[in-house]
Amino acid sequence: MLIKSRGIVLSHIRYRETSIIARVYTERLGLQSYLVNGVRKAKPPGRIALFQPLTPLDLVAYTSRNGGLTRLSEFRCSEPFRTLPYDVRKSSIGLFLSEMLNRVLLEEEENEPLFTFLHDSILAFDRQAEGFENFALIFLLQLSHYLGFGPETGAEITSQVAFATDVPGAATAPTALRFREFDAHFDQLMRTPATATIPNGRVRRELLGVLIRYYQLHVERLGDIRSLAVLSEVLAEL
């Protein structure tokens, strides 16, 4: 059976000489893996670009009652990016967020509110000309509510992380006094994201590290985020 849906590309891996297996978060089926034939051929060129992380797609896919790997029948980019692939700062943030989404989006079922949040947030980020230095923090804070563990206050984040001993980096976590300094920043990011002011890139990196530890407490086997090192360098310049 064929089904039409919107989707957001999370990642892809090579499969044989000319094909890929793409992980796509779809509006109608949740997380899916699709075999996409022939996109790595020299002609027609450029089709592989449609499967770069966070690309929004309109797709027609085969479905299976048994689940598992199926194929895409048709696909096209629904709304081409204006800036995200061409701005190294934005592309670094996008790479980080796609890795996070690969780790935390696990359900193979419809979740329209979550899909709408992801779709609209990514496109808004692409169209934002300036003032996007806090986007990764705001996105993860808002995403946590769709995943079922969204905090109500900054203190809720820092108190959980401060007393955790079973997450990566716990031994080098900030002191309790430093954690309390973060509470007001998280509160701003949650309550007034459009006007939240973070002093500098160093504080932004620390907040992101705490927020990832918070995710590690709630998402089983989240593990280390490899793209965080690259993003940390970018945040230092924002």
XYZ file of C-alpha atoms in Angstrom:
238
model
C 0.000 0.000 0.000
C 1.125 3.554 -0.732
C 0.771 6.455 1.668
C 1.352 10.180 1.174
C 2.967 12.161 3.975
C 5.230 15.015 4.849
C 8.568 14.100 6.340
C 11.766 15.505 7.849
C 15.062 13.816 7.004
C 17.120 12.897 10.054
C 20.060 11.075 8.466
C 21.049 8.582 5.795
C 23.643 5.887 5.184
C 24.967 4.503 1.906
C 23.475 1.292 0.592
C 25.220 -0.552 -2.221
C 26.575 1.554 -5.099
C 23.851 4.085 -5.835
C 21.254 3.875 -3.065
C 20.785 4.991 0.538
C 18.775 4.060 3.594
C 17.194 7.230 4.970
C 15.755 7.796 8.445
C 12.780 10.117 8.106
C 10.377 11.412 10.729
C 6.995 11.419 9.004
C 3.763 13.179 9.812
C 1.604 10.071 9.389
C 3.838 7.196 10.472
C 6.351 8.637 12.915
C 9.938 7.439 12.540
C 10.542 5.381 9.392
C 13.523 3.970 7.505
C 13.304 3.977 3.724
C 15.364 2.418 0.988
C 15.863 5.082 -1.694
C 17.177 3.703 -4.962
C 19.477 5.483 -7.392
C 19.934 8.833 -5.606
C 23.725 8.557 -5.680
C 23.908 8.226 -9.459
C 25.724 10.960 -11.370
C 22.612 11.595 -13.453
C 20.304 13.222 -12.657
C 22.563 15.189 -10.285
C 21.620 16.681 -6.957
C 19.031 14.176 -5.747
C 21.184 13.128 -2.786
C 20.958 16.730 -1.515
C 17.291 16.072 -0.736
C 18.414 13.746 2.049
C 20.627 16.138 3.966
C 19.652 16.429 7.660
C 16.440 18.347 8.455
C 15.313 18.653 4.811
C 11.487 18.775 4.617
C 9.989 16.343 2.106
C 6.697 15.538 0.480
C 6.818 11.790 -0.039
C 4.881 8.788 -1.232
C 6.017 5.641 0.535
C 5.244 1.955 0.497
C 4.007 0.599 3.807
C 4.194 -2.859 5.295
C 1.964 -4.493 7.889
C 5.075 -6.056 9.393
C 6.934 -2.738 9.683
C 10.647 -2.523 8.980
C 12.426 -1.187 5.918
C 10.252 -0.066 2.996
C 10.822 2.051 -0.133
C 9.999 5.557 -1.257
C 7.974 5.711 -4.452
C 8.131 9.501 -4.870
C 9.783 12.362 -3.005
C 10.481 16.050 -3.408
C 11.640 18.894 -1.215
C 8.495 20.608 0.021
C 10.109 23.916 1.057
C 13.718 24.518 -0.042
C 16.040 26.002 2.554
C 17.148 29.593 2.085
C 20.102 29.779 4.479
C 20.586 26.650 6.605
C 22.927 24.701 4.281
C 24.900 27.813 3.320
C 25.616 29.412 6.717
C 28.292 27.483 8.635
C 26.841 28.634 11.967
C 23.360 27.431 11.091
C 24.551 24.205 9.493
C 26.524 23.372 12.663
C 23.425 23.927 14.789
C 21.409 21.858 12.322
C 23.920 18.988 12.452
C 23.739 18.963 16.245
C 19.932 19.016 16.294
C 19.675 16.248 13.698
C 21.925 14.049 15.850
C 19.779 14.768 18.895
C 16.604 13.991 16.971
C 18.119 10.731 15.715
C 18.660 9.714 19.333
C 15.353 10.819 20.882
C 12.733 10.184 18.151
C 11.976 6.485 18.408
C 8.231 5.981 17.955
C 6.901 4.464 14.737
C 3.462 6.018 15.053
C 1.684 9.233 14.170
C 2.325 12.260 16.384
C 1.012 15.262 14.478
C 1.711 17.913 17.180
C 5.347 16.804 17.417
C 5.768 16.754 13.647
C 4.231 20.228 13.320
C 6.572 21.578 16.003
C 9.634 20.120 14.270
C 8.584 21.256 10.800
C 7.641 24.809 11.781
C 10.645 25.315 14.075
C 13.165 24.178 11.444
C 11.691 26.408 8.745
C 11.521 29.390 11.109
C 15.190 28.838 11.984
C 16.104 28.730 8.293
C 14.366 32.060 7.703
C 15.810 33.798 10.760
C 18.412 36.303 9.580
C 19.863 37.129 13.006
C 19.358 36.478 16.704
C 19.475 32.686 16.347
C 22.331 32.073 18.777
C 19.940 30.605 21.393
C 17.968 28.473 18.951
C 19.437 25.106 19.970
C 18.674 25.771 23.643
C 15.125 26.968 22.962
C 14.447 24.084 20.568
C 15.566 21.409 23.044
C 13.621 22.985 25.902
C 10.439 23.044 23.827
C 11.051 19.575 22.364
C 11.301 18.072 25.852
C 7.609 18.865 26.447
C 6.594 16.886 23.343
C 8.745 13.993 24.585
C 7.034 13.967 27.982
C 9.680 15.337 30.349
C 9.471 19.085 29.815
C 10.517 21.160 32.835
C 8.390 23.966 34.249
C 11.298 25.937 35.734
C 15.024 26.243 35.334
C 15.507 24.969 38.866
C 13.822 21.712 37.856
C 16.563 21.152 35.276
C 19.514 22.107 37.413
C 18.343 20.281 40.533
C 17.955 17.004 38.650
C 21.340 17.333 36.956
C 23.117 18.519 40.095
C 22.224 15.390 42.022
C 22.648 12.912 39.168
C 25.653 10.612 39.269
C 24.804 8.224 36.418
C 25.130 10.477 33.374
C 28.264 11.212 31.294
C 30.185 14.158 32.630
C 28.629 14.052 36.088
C 32.018 14.034 37.761
C 32.886 17.347 36.116
C 29.474 18.978 36.475
C 29.337 22.610 37.658
C 29.082 23.338 41.366
C 25.692 23.778 43.046
C 26.337 27.525 43.229
C 27.004 27.667 39.491
C 23.856 25.669 38.802
C 21.774 28.256 40.615
C 23.190 30.940 38.327
C 21.768 28.987 35.365
C 18.209 28.891 36.724
C 17.325 32.415 35.614
C 18.739 31.830 32.127
C 16.656 28.681 31.639
C 13.583 30.496 32.962
C 14.080 33.261 30.392
C 14.574 30.785 27.567
C 11.346 28.999 28.480
C 9.120 31.967 29.291
C 10.329 34.694 26.931
C 12.483 32.956 24.290
C 12.301 35.831 21.804
C 13.917 38.262 24.236
C 16.082 35.936 26.353
C 19.601 37.276 26.808
C 22.543 34.956 27.449
C 25.725 36.876 28.428
C 28.181 35.154 26.077
C 29.135 32.010 24.221
C 30.800 30.427 27.249
C 27.592 30.563 29.295
C 25.621 29.341 26.288
C 27.911 26.297 26.028
C 27.520 25.558 29.742
C 23.735 25.788 29.522
C 23.719 23.435 26.562
C 25.898 20.951 28.448
C 23.502 20.987 31.415
C 20.505 20.575 29.112
C 22.073 17.575 27.387
C 22.715 15.987 30.792
C 19.040 16.597 31.594
C 18.102 14.752 28.403
C 20.451 11.912 29.327
C 18.498 11.447 32.546
C 15.243 11.027 30.640
C 16.215 9.338 27.362
C 17.620 5.854 27.787
C 20.969 5.256 26.081
C 21.193 8.790 24.711
C 24.963 8.658 25.121
C 27.503 11.273 24.083
C 26.607 13.708 21.313
C 29.473 13.708 18.814
C 28.530 16.978 17.097
C 28.547 18.907 20.377
C 32.267 19.696 20.087
C 31.761 21.393 16.724
C 28.730 23.290 17.956
C 30.618 24.437 21.054
C 33.177 26.153 18.856
C 30.424 27.859 16.886
C 28.607 28.999 20.029
C 31.799 30.576 21.284
C 31.632 32.990 18.348
C 27.924 33.846 18.632
